[in-house]
CSV table of C-alpha atoms in Angstrom, one decimal:
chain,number,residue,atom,x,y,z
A,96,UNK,CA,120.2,-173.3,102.4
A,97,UNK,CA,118.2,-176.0,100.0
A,98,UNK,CA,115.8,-174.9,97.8
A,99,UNK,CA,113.3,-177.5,96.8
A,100,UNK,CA,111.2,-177.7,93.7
A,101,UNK,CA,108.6,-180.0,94.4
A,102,UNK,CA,105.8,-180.2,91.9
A,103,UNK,CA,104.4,-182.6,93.0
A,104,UNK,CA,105.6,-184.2,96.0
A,105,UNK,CA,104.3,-187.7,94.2
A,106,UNK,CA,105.2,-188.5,90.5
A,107,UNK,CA,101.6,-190.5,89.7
A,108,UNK,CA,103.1,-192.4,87.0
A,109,UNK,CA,106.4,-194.0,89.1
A,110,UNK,CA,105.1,-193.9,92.3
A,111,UNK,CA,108.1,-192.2,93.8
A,112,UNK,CA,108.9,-188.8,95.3
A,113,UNK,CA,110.2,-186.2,92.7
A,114,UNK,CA,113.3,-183.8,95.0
A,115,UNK,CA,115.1,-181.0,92.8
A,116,UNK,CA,117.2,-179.1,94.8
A,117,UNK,CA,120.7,-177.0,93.8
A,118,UNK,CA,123.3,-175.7,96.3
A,119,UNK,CA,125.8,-173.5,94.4
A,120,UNK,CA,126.8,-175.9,91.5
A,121,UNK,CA,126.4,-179.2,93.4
A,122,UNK,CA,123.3,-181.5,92.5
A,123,UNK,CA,121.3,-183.1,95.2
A,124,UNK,CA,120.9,-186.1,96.2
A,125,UNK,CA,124.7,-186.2,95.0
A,126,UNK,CA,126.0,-189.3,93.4
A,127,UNK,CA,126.5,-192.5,94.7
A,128,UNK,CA,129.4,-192.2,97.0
A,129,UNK,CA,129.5,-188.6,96.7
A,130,UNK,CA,129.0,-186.9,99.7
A,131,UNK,CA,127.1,-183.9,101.3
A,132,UNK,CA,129.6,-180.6,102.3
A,133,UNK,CA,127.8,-180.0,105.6
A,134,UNK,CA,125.1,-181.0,108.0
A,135,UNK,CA,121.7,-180.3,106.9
A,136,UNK,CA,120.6,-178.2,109.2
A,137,UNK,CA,117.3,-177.3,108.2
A,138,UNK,CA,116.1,-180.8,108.0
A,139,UNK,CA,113.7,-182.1,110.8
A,140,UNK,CA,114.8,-184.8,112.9
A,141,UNK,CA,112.2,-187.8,113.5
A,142,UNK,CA,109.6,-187.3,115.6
A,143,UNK,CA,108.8,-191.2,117.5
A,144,UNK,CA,105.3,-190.0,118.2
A,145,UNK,CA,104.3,-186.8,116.1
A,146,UNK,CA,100.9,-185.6,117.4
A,147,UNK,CA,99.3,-183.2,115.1
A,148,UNK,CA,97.7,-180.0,116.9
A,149,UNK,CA,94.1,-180.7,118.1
A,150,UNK,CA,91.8,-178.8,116.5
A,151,UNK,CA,89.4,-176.0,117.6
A,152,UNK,CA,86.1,-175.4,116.8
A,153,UNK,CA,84.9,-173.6,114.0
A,154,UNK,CA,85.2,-170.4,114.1
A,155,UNK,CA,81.8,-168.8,116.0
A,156,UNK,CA,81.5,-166.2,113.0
A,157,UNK,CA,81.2,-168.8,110.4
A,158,UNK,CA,78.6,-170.6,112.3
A,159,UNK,CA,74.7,-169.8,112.6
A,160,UNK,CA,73.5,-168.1,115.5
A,161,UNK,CA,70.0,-169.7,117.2
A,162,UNK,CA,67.7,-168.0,119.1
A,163,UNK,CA,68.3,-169.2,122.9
A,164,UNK,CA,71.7,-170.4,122.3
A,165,UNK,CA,73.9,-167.5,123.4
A,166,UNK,CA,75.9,-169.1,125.6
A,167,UNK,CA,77.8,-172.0,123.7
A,168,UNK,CA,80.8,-172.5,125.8
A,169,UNK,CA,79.8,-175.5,127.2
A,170,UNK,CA,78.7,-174.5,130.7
A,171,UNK,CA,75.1,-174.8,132.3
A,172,UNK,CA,72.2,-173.0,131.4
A,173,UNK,CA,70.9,-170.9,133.5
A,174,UNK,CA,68.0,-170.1,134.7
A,175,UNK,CA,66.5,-173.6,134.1
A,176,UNK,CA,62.2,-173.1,134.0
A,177,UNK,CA,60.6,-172.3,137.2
A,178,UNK,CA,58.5,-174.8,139.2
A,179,UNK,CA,57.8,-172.6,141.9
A,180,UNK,CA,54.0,-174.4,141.8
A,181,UNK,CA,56.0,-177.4,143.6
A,182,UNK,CA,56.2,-175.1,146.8
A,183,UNK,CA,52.6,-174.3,146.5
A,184,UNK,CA,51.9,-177.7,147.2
A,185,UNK,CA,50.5,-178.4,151.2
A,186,UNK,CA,52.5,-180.1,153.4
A,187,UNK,CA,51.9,-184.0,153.3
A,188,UNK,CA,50.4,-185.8,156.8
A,189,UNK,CA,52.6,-185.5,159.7
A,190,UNK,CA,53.8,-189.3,160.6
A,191,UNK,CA,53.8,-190.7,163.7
A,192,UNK,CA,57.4,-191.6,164.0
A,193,UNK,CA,58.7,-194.1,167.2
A,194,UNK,CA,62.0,-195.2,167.4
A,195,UNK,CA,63.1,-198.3,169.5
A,196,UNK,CA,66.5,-199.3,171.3
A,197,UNK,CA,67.5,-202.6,170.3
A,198,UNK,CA,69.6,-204.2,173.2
A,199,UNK,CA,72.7,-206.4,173.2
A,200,UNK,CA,73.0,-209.2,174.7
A,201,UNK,CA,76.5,-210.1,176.5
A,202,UNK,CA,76.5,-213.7,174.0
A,203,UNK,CA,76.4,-210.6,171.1
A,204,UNK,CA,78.7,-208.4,172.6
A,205,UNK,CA,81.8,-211.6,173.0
A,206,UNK,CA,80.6,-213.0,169.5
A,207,UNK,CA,81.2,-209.1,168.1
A,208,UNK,CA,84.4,-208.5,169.5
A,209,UNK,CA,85.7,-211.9,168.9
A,210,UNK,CA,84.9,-211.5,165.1
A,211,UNK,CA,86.4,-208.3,165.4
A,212,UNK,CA,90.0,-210.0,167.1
A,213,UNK,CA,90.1,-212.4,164.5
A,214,UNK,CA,90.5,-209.9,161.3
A,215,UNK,CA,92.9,-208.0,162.6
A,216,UNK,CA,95.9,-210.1,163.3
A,217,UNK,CA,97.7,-208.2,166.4
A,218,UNK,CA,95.1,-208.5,168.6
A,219,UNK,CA,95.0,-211.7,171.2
A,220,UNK,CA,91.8,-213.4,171.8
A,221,UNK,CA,92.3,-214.3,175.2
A,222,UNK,CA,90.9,-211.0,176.5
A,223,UNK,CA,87.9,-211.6,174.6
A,224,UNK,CA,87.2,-214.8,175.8
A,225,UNK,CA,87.9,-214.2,179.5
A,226,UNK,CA,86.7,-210.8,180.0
A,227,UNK,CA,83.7,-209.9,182.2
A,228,UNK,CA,80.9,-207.4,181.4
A,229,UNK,CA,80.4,-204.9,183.9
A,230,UNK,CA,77.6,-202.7,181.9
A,231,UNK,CA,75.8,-202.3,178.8
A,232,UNK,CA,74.6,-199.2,177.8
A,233,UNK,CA,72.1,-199.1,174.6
A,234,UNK,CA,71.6,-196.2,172.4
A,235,UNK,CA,70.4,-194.9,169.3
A,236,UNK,CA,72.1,-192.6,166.5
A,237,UNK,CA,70.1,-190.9,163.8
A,238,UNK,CA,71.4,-190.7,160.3
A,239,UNK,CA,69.4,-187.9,158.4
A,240,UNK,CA,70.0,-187.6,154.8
A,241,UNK,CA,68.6,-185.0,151.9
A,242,UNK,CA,69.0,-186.0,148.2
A,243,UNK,CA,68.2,-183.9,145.6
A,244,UNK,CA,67.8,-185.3,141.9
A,245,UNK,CA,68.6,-182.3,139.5
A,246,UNK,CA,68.8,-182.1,135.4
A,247,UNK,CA,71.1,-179.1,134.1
A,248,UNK,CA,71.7,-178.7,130.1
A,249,UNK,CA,74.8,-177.3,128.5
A,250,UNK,CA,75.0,-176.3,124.7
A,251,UNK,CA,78.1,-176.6,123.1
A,252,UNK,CA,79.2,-176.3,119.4
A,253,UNK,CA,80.3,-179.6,117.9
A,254,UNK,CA,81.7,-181.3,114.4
A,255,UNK,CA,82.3,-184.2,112.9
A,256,UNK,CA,83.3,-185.4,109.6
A,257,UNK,CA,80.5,-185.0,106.7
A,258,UNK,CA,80.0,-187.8,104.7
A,259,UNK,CA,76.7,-187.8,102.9
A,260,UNK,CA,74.3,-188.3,106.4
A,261,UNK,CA,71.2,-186.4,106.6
A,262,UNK,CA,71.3,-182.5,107.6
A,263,UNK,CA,68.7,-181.4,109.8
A,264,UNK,CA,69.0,-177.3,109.3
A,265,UNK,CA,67.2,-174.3,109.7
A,266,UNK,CA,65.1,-174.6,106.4
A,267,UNK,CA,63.3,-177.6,108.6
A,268,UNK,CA,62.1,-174.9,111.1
A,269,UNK,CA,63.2,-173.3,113.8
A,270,UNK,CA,65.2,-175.0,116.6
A,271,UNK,CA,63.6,-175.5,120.3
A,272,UNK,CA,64.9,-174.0,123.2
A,273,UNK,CA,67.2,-175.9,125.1
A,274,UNK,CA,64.9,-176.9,127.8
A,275,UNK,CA,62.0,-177.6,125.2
A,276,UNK,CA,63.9,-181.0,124.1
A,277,UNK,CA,62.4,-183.5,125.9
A,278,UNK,CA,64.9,-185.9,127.5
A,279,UNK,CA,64.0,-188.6,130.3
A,280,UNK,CA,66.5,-190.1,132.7
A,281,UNK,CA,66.8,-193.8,133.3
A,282,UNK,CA,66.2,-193.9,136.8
A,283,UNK,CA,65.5,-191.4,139.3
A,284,UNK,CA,68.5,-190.4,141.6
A,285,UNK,CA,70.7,-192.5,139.7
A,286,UNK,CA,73.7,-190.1,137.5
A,287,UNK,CA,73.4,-190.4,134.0
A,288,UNK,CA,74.8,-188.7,130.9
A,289,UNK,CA,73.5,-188.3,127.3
A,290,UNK,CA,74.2,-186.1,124.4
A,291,UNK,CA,71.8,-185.0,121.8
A,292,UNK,CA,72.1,-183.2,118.5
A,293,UNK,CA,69.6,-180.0,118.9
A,294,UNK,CA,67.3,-180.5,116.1
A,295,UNK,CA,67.7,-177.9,113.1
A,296,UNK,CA,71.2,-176.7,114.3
A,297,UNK,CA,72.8,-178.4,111.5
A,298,UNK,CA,74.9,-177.1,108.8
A,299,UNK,CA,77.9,-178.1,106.1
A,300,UNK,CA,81.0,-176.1,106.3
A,301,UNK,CA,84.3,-176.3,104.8
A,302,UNK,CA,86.8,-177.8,107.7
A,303,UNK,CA,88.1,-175.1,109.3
A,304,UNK,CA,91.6,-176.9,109.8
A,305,UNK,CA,92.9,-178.6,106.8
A,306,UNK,CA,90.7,-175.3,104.8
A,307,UNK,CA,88.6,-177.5,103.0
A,308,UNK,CA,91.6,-179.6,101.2
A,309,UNK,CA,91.2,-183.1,102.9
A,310,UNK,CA,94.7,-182.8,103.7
A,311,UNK,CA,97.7,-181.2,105.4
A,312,UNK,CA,101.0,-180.3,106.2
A,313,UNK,CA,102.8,-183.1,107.6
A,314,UNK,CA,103.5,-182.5,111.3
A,315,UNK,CA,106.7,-185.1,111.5
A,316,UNK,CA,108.9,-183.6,108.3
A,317,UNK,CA,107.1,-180.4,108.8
A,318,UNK,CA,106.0,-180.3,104.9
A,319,UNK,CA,109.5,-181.2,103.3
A,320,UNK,CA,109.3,-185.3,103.1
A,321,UNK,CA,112.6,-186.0,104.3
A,322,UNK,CA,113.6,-185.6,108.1
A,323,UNK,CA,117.4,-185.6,109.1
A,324,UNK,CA,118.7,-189.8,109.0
A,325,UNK,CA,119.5,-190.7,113.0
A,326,UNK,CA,122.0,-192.8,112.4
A,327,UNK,CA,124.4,-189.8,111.2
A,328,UNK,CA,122.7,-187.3,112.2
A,329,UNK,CA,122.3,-185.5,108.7
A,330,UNK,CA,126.3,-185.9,107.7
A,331,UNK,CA,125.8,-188.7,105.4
A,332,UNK,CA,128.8,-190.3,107.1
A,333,UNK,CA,129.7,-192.4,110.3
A,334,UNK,CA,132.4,-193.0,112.7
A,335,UNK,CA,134.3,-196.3,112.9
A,336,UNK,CA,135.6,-195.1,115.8
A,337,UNK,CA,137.5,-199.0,116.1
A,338,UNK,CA,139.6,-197.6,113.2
A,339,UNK,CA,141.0,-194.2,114.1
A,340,UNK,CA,137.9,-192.4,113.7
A,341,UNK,CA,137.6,-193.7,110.4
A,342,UNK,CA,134.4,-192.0,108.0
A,343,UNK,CA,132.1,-194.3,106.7
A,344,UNK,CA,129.1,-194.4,103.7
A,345,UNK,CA,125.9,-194.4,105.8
A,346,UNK,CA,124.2,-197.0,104.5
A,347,UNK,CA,121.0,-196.2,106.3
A,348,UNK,CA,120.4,-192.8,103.9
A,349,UNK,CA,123.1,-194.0,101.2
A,350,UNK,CA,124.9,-191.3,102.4
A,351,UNK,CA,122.4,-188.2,101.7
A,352,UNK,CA,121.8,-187.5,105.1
A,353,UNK,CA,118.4,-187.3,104.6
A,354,UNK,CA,115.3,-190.1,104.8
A,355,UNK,CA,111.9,-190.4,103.8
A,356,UNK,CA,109.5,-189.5,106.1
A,357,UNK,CA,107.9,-192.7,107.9
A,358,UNK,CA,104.4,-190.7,108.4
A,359,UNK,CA,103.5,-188.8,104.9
A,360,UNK,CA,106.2,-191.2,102.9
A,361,UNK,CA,108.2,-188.3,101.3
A,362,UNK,CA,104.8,-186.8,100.0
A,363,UNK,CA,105.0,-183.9,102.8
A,364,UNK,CA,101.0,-184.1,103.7
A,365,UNK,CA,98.7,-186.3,105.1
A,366,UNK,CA,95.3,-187.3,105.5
A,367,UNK,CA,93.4,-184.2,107.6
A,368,UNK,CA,91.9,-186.1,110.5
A,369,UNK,CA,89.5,-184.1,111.6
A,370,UNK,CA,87.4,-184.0,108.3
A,371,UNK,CA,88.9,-187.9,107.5
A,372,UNK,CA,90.5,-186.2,104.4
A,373,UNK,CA,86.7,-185.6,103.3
A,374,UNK,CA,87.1,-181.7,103.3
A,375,UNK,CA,83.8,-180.9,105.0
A,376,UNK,CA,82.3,-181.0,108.1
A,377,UNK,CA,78.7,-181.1,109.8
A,378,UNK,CA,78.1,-178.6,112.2
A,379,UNK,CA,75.7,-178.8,114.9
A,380,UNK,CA,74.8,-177.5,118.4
A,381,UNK,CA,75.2,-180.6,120.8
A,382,UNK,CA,73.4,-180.4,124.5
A,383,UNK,CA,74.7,-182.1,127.3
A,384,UNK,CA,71.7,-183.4,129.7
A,385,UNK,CA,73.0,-184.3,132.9
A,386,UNK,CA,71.1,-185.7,135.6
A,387,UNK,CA,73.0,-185.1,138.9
A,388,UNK,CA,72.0,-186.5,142.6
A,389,UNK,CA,72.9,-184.3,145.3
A,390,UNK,CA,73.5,-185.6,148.6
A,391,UNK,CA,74.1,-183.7,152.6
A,392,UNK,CA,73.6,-185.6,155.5
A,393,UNK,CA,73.7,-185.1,159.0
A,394,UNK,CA,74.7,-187.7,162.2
A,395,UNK,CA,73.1,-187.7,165.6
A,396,UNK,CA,75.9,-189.5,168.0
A,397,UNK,CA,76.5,-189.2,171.9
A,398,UNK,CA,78.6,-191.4,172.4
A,399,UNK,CA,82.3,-191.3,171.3
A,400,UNK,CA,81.7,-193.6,168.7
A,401,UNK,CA,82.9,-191.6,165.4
A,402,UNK,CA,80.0,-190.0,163.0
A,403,UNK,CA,81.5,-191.6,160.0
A,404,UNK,CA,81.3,-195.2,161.2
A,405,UNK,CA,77.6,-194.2,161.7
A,406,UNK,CA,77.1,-193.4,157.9
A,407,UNK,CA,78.9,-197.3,157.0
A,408,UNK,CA,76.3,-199.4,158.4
A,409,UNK,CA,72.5,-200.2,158.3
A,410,UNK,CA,70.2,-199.1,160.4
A,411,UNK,CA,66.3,-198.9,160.9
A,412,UNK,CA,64.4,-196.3,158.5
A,413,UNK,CA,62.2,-194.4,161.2
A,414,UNK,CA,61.1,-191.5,158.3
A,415,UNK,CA,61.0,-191.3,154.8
A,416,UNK,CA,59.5,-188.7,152.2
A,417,UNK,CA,60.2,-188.5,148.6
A,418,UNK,CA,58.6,-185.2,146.8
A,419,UNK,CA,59.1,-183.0,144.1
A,420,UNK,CA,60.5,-180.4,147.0
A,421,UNK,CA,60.0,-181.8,150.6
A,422,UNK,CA,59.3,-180.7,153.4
A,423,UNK,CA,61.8,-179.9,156.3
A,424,UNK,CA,60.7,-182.1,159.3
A,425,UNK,CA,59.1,-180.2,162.3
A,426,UNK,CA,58.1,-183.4,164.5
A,427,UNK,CA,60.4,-186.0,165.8
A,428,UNK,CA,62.0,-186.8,169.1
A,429,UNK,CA,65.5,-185.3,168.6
A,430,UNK,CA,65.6,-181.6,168.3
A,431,UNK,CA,68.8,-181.7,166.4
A,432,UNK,CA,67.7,-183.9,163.3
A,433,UNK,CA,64.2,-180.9,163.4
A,434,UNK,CA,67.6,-178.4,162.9
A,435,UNK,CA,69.2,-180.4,160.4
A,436,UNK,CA,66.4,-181.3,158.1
A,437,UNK,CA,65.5,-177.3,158.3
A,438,UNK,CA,69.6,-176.1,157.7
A,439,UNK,CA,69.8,-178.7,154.8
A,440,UNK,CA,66.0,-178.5,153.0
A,441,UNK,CA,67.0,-174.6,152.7
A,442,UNK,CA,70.2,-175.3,151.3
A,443,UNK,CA,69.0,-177.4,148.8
A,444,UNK,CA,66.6,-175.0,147.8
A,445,UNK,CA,68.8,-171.8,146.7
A,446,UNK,CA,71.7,-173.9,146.2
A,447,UNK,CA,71.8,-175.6,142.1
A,448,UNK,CA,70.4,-172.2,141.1
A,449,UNK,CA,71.5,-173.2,137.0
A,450,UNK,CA,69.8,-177.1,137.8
A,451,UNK,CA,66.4,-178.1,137.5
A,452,UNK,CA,65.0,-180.2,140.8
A,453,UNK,CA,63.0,-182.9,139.3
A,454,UNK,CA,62.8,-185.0,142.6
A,455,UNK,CA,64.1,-184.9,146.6
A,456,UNK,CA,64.4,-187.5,148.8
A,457,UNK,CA,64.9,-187.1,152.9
A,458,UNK,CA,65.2,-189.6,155.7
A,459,UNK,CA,66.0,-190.6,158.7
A,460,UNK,CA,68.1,-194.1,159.5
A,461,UNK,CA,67.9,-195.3,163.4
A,462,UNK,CA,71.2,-196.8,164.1
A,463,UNK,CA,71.6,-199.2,167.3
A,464,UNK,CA,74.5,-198.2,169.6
A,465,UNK,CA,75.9,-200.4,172.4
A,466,UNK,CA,78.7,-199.3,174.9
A,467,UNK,CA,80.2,-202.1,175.8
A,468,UNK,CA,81.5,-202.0,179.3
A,469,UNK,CA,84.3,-205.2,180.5
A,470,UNK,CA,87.3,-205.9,182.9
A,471,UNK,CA,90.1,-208.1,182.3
A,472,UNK,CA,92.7,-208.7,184.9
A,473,UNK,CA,92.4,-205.9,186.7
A,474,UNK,CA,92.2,-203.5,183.5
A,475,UNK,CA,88.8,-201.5,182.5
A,476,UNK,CA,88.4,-201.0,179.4
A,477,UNK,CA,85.4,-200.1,177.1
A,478,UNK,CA,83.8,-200.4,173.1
A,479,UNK,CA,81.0,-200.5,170.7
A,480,UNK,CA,79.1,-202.9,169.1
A,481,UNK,CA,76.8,-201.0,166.5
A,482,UNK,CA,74.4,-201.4,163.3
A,483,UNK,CA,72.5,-204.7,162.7
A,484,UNK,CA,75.9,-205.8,161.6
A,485,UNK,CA,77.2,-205.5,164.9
A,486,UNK,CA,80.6,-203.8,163.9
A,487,UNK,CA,82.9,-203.4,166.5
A,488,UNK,CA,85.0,-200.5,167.5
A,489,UNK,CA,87.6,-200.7,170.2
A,490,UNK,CA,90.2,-198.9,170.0
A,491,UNK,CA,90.9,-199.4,174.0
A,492,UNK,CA,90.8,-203.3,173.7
A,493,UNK,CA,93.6,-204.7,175.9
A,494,UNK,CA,95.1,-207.0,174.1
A,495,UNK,CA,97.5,-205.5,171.3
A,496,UNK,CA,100.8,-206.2,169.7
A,497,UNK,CA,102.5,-203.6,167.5
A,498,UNK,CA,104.9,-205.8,166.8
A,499,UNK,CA,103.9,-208.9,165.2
A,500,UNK,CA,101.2,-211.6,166.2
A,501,UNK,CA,102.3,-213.2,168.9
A,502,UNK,CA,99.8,-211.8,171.5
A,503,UNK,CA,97.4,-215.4,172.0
């Protein structure tokens, strides 16, 4: 084994790395031309992409404890502040709600499902063109959706490197319970984001990971400065494998077997990144405020026209209510959107129990519906024209190809 005496790793006057080291009676480095006995085992090899370990956070005993802040783990606080006097409120003016059937015309129907042939390219057009209506039936589908806007907070322990900015501790008075920081979202039921630095949660501490020195160990030689040369692999000596196997000075180490490392440059430490080699750290209790829109809906559809093509289009909005907490709805001419509002308005209301509900938001969309009814040479076949966009969905349309588009 090598013993090395380095002290220090730098010589300040030359510039250069100062290495002692004796094994039995031989000197290293040895003499040009001379050549190590063995592979150094103990060296490191070269790491292509050293990643130091990431660091933790301080450790919870060397930090201040805050009244309020017990849980630090970075999950939500729970319970946020009651506003039960939100469901005190009455019950806003029942709305006279009338919804209408909008009917489509056959010219509609042949310009939908024409548009419809031409974006998908194994479909014919010749059915569309020559095919006779035999019935349109209209219809309606309800779209009823609940959004809840919510806030939730969660505290979390946080550092970063000190460097002279201004320290807002406990000697400026106490800090505020988390949801006593006032915070504002952009928008309502839009999802936003922000951190903010609790106010007198601040402190200086030495860095808990380089101990306060600006500087550690180097993760690539592991400390030492050298690391094991690649090109022969520590021997200090190559092949010439085109002359019998023929040993060769490595001219990459000068045949020491050894190289300086590329990351600390032989002084076995480097910068401490967590501090930026500045040895202390600011210490402060960061909350999360996340604003968060929850969303359930519900689709009203007898046909066989799927529920999600419902959700895709646009529609006519027959109800609307936006209110702290609303109301589930108790009047309007299908009994299943009465059941829906009620199933979802409840589940909203017991279900973000460690969220604050600043705002909610129901309504209901009326979405046109045709059935399209047609024959074409003998063959019935059916689809649906829907939304103001009059999307088209026929699946049963006559005129397919699997194989290419030669259908016409």
């Amino acid at each position: 084994m090598f013993i090395y005496s380095e002290s220090p790793y730098l010589n300040r006057t030359q510039g250069q790395p100062q290495f002692a080291c004796t094994h039995g009676q031989q000197s290293y480095p040895p003499n040009q031309g001379q050549q190590p006995s063995k592979v150094l085992d103990d060296d490191p090899d070269e790491n292509p992409n050293p990643q130091p370990p990431s660091p933790s956070v301080p450790p919870l005993e060397e930090l201040n404890q805050f009244s309020g802040y017990g849980n630090m783990d970075g999950t939500p606080l729970q319970p946020p502040p009651s506003y039960n006097e939100a469901l005190h409120l009455p019950p806003p003016q029942s709305q006279d709600i009338t919804t209408t059937v909008p009917v489509v015309s056959e010219e509609q129907a042949r310009t939908a499902l024409l548009n419809h042939v031409s974006q998908n390219c194994c479909f014919g057009s010749k059915a569309a063109n020559k095919m006779k209506f035999t019935n349109i039936l209209p219809s309606s589908a309800f779209h009823y959706s609940l959004e809840s806007y919510t806030e939730k907070r969660s505290p979390k322990w946080a550092y970063e490197p000190y460097h002279g900015q201004v320290i807002d501790g406990p000697f400026n008075g106490a800090a505020p319970f988390p949801w006593d920081i006032e915070a504002r979202p952009p928008a309502l039921f839009q999802s936003h984001t922000v951190n903010r630095e609790v106010p007198h949660t601040a402190s200086i501490k030495p860095c808990h990971d380089c101990i306060g020195l600006g500087r550690k160990r180097c993760c690539n030689c592991r400390g030492k400065g050298m690391t094991r040369c690649k090109k022969c692999k520590g021997r200090g000596y190559t092949f010439d494998y085109r002359i019998n196997n023929e040993r060769r000075h490595c001219d990459s180490c000068n045949s020491r077997g050894r190289v300086r490392c590329s990351v600390c440059n032989a002084h076995g430490q480097t910068e401490c990144l967590t501090c930026n080699a500045r040895g202390q750290l600011k210490c402060f209790i960061r909350l999360t405020i996340e604003w968060v829109v929850h969303h359930d809906d519900h689709v009203v559809e007898r046909t066989s026209l799927p529920d999600e093509l419902i959700r895709t289009v646009s529609g006519e909005t027959v109800f609307k209510q936006e209110l702290p907490r609303v109301w589930p709805i108790n009047h309007f001419p299908d009994v299943n959107i009465i059941e829906a509002s009620n199933n979802l308005v409840q589940r909203h209301l017991t279900g973000f129990q460690a969220e604050r509900v600043i705002m909610q938001r129901q309504k209901v969309r009326a979405v046109p519906v045709a059935n399209i009814h047609c024959q074409w040479k003998n063959n019935s076949f059916s689809y649906f024209v829907y939304g103001f966009e009059h999307k088209v969905h026929a699946p049963d349309y006559p005129q397919q190809c699997c194989c290419g588009c030669a259908v016409l």
